[in-house]
Coordinates of C-alpha atoms in Angstrom, one line a residue:
M15 CA 22.5 -49.1 38.0
E16 CA 25.9 -48.6 39.6
R17 CA 27.7 -50.2 36.6
L18 CA 25.8 -47.9 34.2
Q19 CA 26.7 -44.8 36.2
D20 CA 30.3 -45.9 36.2
L21 CA 30.3 -46.3 32.4
L22 CA 28.7 -42.9 32.0
D23 CA 31.3 -41.4 34.3
A24 CA 34.0 -42.9 32.1
V25 CA 32.8 -41.2 28.9
P26 CA 35.8 -39.2 27.8
A27 CA 36.0 -35.4 28.0
P28 CA 35.0 -33.0 26.6
L29 CA 31.7 -34.9 26.3
E30 CA 29.2 -34.3 29.1
P31 CA 27.1 -37.6 29.4
L32 CA 23.8 -37.7 31.2
D33 CA 23.8 -39.1 34.7
I34 CA 21.5 -42.1 35.1
S35 CA 18.6 -40.0 36.6
M36 CA 18.6 -37.6 33.7
L37 CA 19.1 -40.6 31.3
D38 CA 16.0 -42.3 32.8
G39 CA 13.8 -39.2 32.1
Y40 CA 15.4 -38.8 28.7
L41 CA 14.5 -42.4 27.7
V42 CA 10.9 -41.8 28.9
G43 CA 10.7 -38.6 26.8
V44 CA 12.0 -40.5 23.8
L45 CA 9.6 -43.4 24.3
L46 CA 6.6 -41.0 24.6
Q47 CA 7.1 -39.6 21.1
P48 CA 4.1 -40.3 18.7
R49 CA 6.5 -42.2 16.4
P50 CA 9.3 -44.5 17.4
V51 CA 12.7 -42.7 17.6
P52 CA 15.5 -44.8 16.0
F53 CA 18.4 -45.8 18.3
A54 CA 20.9 -44.0 16.0
D55 CA 18.9 -40.7 16.6
W56 CA 18.6 -40.8 20.4
A57 CA 21.8 -42.5 21.3
P58 CA 24.3 -39.6 20.8
F59 CA 22.5 -37.5 23.4
V60 CA 23.2 -40.1 26.1
L61 CA 26.9 -39.5 25.7
D62 CA 26.6 -35.7 25.4
A63 CA 23.6 -33.5 26.0
D64 CA 24.5 -31.6 22.8
G65 CA 25.1 -34.7 20.7
R66 CA 28.8 -34.3 20.2
Q67 CA 30.5 -37.4 18.8
P68 CA 32.9 -39.4 21.0
P69 CA 36.5 -40.1 20.0
R70 CA 36.9 -42.9 17.5
A71 CA 38.7 -45.0 20.0
Y72 CA 35.7 -44.9 22.4
D73 CA 33.9 -48.2 22.8
G74 CA 30.4 -47.7 24.1
E75 CA 29.2 -51.2 23.6
A76 CA 28.9 -52.1 27.3
L77 CA 27.3 -48.8 28.2
F78 CA 24.7 -49.0 25.5
S79 CA 23.9 -52.6 26.3
L80 CA 22.7 -51.4 29.7
V81 CA 21.0 -48.3 28.3
R82 CA 19.0 -50.4 25.8
R83 CA 18.1 -52.8 28.5
R84 CA 16.5 -49.9 30.5
H85 CA 14.9 -48.6 27.3
R86 CA 13.2 -52.0 26.8
E87 CA 12.0 -52.1 30.4
L88 CA 10.5 -48.6 30.2
N89 CA 9.0 -49.3 26.8
T90 CA 7.2 -52.4 28.1
A91 CA 5.9 -50.5 31.1
I92 CA 4.6 -47.6 29.0
A93 CA 3.1 -49.9 26.3
E94 CA 1.3 -51.9 28.9
R95 CA 0.5 -48.9 31.2
Q96 CA 2.4 -50.6 34.0
W97 CA 4.0 -48.8 37.0
F98 CA 7.7 -48.3 36.8
D99 CA 10.3 -47.0 39.2
P100 CA 12.0 -43.8 38.1
W101 CA 15.7 -43.5 38.9
V102 CA 16.0 -40.4 41.0
F103 CA 18.9 -39.2 43.2
E104 CA 18.9 -39.7 46.9
L105 CA 19.8 -36.2 48.3
D106 CA 20.0 -34.7 51.7
E107 CA 17.0 -35.4 53.9
D108 CA 16.1 -31.7 53.8
A109 CA 16.0 -31.6 50.0
E110 CA 12.8 -30.4 48.5
P111 CA 10.9 -32.9 46.3
A112 CA 11.5 -30.8 43.2
E113 CA 15.3 -31.0 43.8
V114 CA 15.1 -34.8 44.0
V115 CA 13.3 -35.2 40.7
Y116 CA 14.9 -32.3 38.9
A117 CA 17.5 -34.3 36.9
W118 CA 14.8 -36.8 35.8
V119 CA 12.6 -34.0 34.5
A120 CA 15.5 -32.3 32.9
G121 CA 16.2 -35.5 31.0
F122 CA 12.6 -35.6 29.8
A123 CA 12.9 -31.9 28.7
L124 CA 16.1 -32.8 26.8
A125 CA 14.2 -35.4 24.8
S126 CA 11.4 -32.9 24.1
E127 CA 13.9 -30.4 22.8
H128 CA 15.6 -32.8 20.4
F129 CA 12.4 -34.7 19.5
P130 CA 9.6 -32.2 19.6
E131 CA 6.8 -34.2 18.1
L132 CA 5.2 -34.9 21.5
M133 CA 4.9 -31.2 22.1
E134 CA 3.4 -30.6 18.7
E135 CA 0.5 -32.9 19.4
E136 CA -2.8 -31.0 19.3
A137 CA -4.3 -32.5 22.5
S138 CA -5.6 -30.7 25.6
E139 CA -5.0 -33.9 27.5
L140 CA -1.2 -33.1 27.4
L141 CA -1.6 -30.0 29.5
E142 CA -2.1 -31.5 33.0
P143 CA 0.6 -34.3 32.8
L144 CA 3.1 -31.9 31.3
A145 CA 2.4 -29.5 34.1
Q146 CA 2.9 -32.2 36.6
L147 CA 6.4 -32.7 35.2
Y148 CA 7.5 -29.2 34.4
M149 CA 6.4 -27.8 37.7
H150 CA 9.7 -29.0 39.0
L151 CA 11.7 -26.7 36.6
D152 CA 12.4 -23.0 36.9
P153 CA 9.6 -21.1 35.1
D154 CA 12.3 -19.3 33.1
D155 CA 13.0 -22.6 31.4
L156 CA 9.5 -22.6 29.9
E157 CA 9.3 -20.6 26.6
D158 CA 6.0 -19.5 25.0
A159 CA 4.0 -21.8 27.2
E160 CA 1.5 -19.5 28.9
E161 CA -1.1 -22.2 29.2
L162 CA 1.3 -24.6 30.7
L163 CA 2.5 -22.0 33.2
E164 CA -1.1 -21.3 34.2
E165 CA -1.7 -25.0 34.7
I166 CA 1.4 -25.3 36.8
E167 CA 0.2 -22.4 39.0
S168 CA -3.1 -24.3 39.6
L169 CA -1.3 -27.4 40.9
E170 CA -0.5 -28.2 44.5
P171 CA 3.2 -29.1 44.8
P172 CA 3.9 -32.6 46.0
S173 CA 4.2 -32.8 49.8
D174 CA 7.1 -35.2 49.8
V175 CA 9.5 -37.1 47.5
A176 CA 7.3 -40.2 47.3
E177 CA 4.4 -38.1 45.9
A178 CA 6.8 -36.3 43.5
V179 CA 8.0 -39.6 42.1
E180 CA 4.5 -40.9 41.8
C181 CA 3.6 -37.9 39.8
L182 CA 6.5 -38.6 37.4
V183 CA 5.0 -42.0 36.6
R184 CA 1.4 -40.9 36.5
A185 CA 2.2 -38.0 34.2
S186 CA 4.2 -40.3 31.9
L187 CA 1.4 -42.8 31.5
L188 CA -1.2 -40.0 30.9
L189 CA 1.0 -38.7 28.2
A190 CA 1.2 -42.2 26.7
D191 CA -2.6 -42.2 26.5
V192 CA -2.2 -39.3 24.0
T193 CA 0.9 -40.1 22.0
R194 CA 0.8 -43.9 22.2
P195 CA -3.0 -44.6 22.7
L196 CA -4.4 -48.0 23.4
K197 CA -7.4 -46.7 21.5
S198 CA -8.0 -43.6 19.4
T199 CA -8.5 -40.3 21.2
Q200 CA -9.8 -37.0 20.0
P201 CA -7.2 -34.2 19.8
A202 CA -7.9 -30.7 21.1
G203 CA -5.9 -27.6 22.1
R204 CA -2.1 -27.3 22.5
P205 CA -0.1 -26.5 25.7
G206 CA 3.0 -24.8 24.3
A207 CA 6.7 -26.0 24.2
P208 CA 9.1 -26.0 27.1
R209 CA 12.8 -25.3 26.7
R210 CA 15.5 -27.5 28.1
P211 CA 17.1 -26.4 31.4
G212 CA 20.8 -26.6 31.9
P213 CA 22.4 -30.1 31.9
G214 CA 22.0 -32.1 35.1
G215 CA 25.2 -32.7 37.1
R216 CA 26.7 -36.0 37.9
G217 CA 25.4 -36.7 41.4
G218 CA 25.4 -39.4 44.1
P219 CA 23.8 -42.8 44.0
P220 CA 20.3 -42.9 42.7
R221 CA 17.5 -44.8 44.3
R222 CA 14.3 -46.4 43.2
H223 CA 10.9 -45.6 44.8

């Protein structure tokens, strides 16, 4: 994890790479799409949230070797409905749970912006797990999502960081039941599409829960 963060920090300006917490949420958002997203499509947004191309001299082989390793780990967990440890930043002990998981959720939102098929699924089962994720964002970051906002308002915020992190995993696996079902499911209503918040900053060392 430290090596990966070092490699992300070394991505040349003016690119703005994801930090590893935002990267982790982004990869989950990519993996939860109804159809597999090719590496060539999702990789540019690791180096820059807007997908700008790096200089020709930039060599991203070492970075993407580690990114693809994490992609495989998360893919296995999601496909087999196994628990995984989200990479979230260890902040000040007084930090609110939403602050700790914000970058991870922002990464998930980034994937949903660039690859919107998940949000286009006609399934009412999406509503609750999406609300469990997007409750950590500013309501102004949600656009044309009245149902989702209503669902968020009905939820009790997590009492601590451990519960917030648990919600990330639970919501991700519930979404997988819809977009990557182990058996067929019946679609129903639609929750509305969130908009990506501003890019997450490069922070301190992340921790696993």
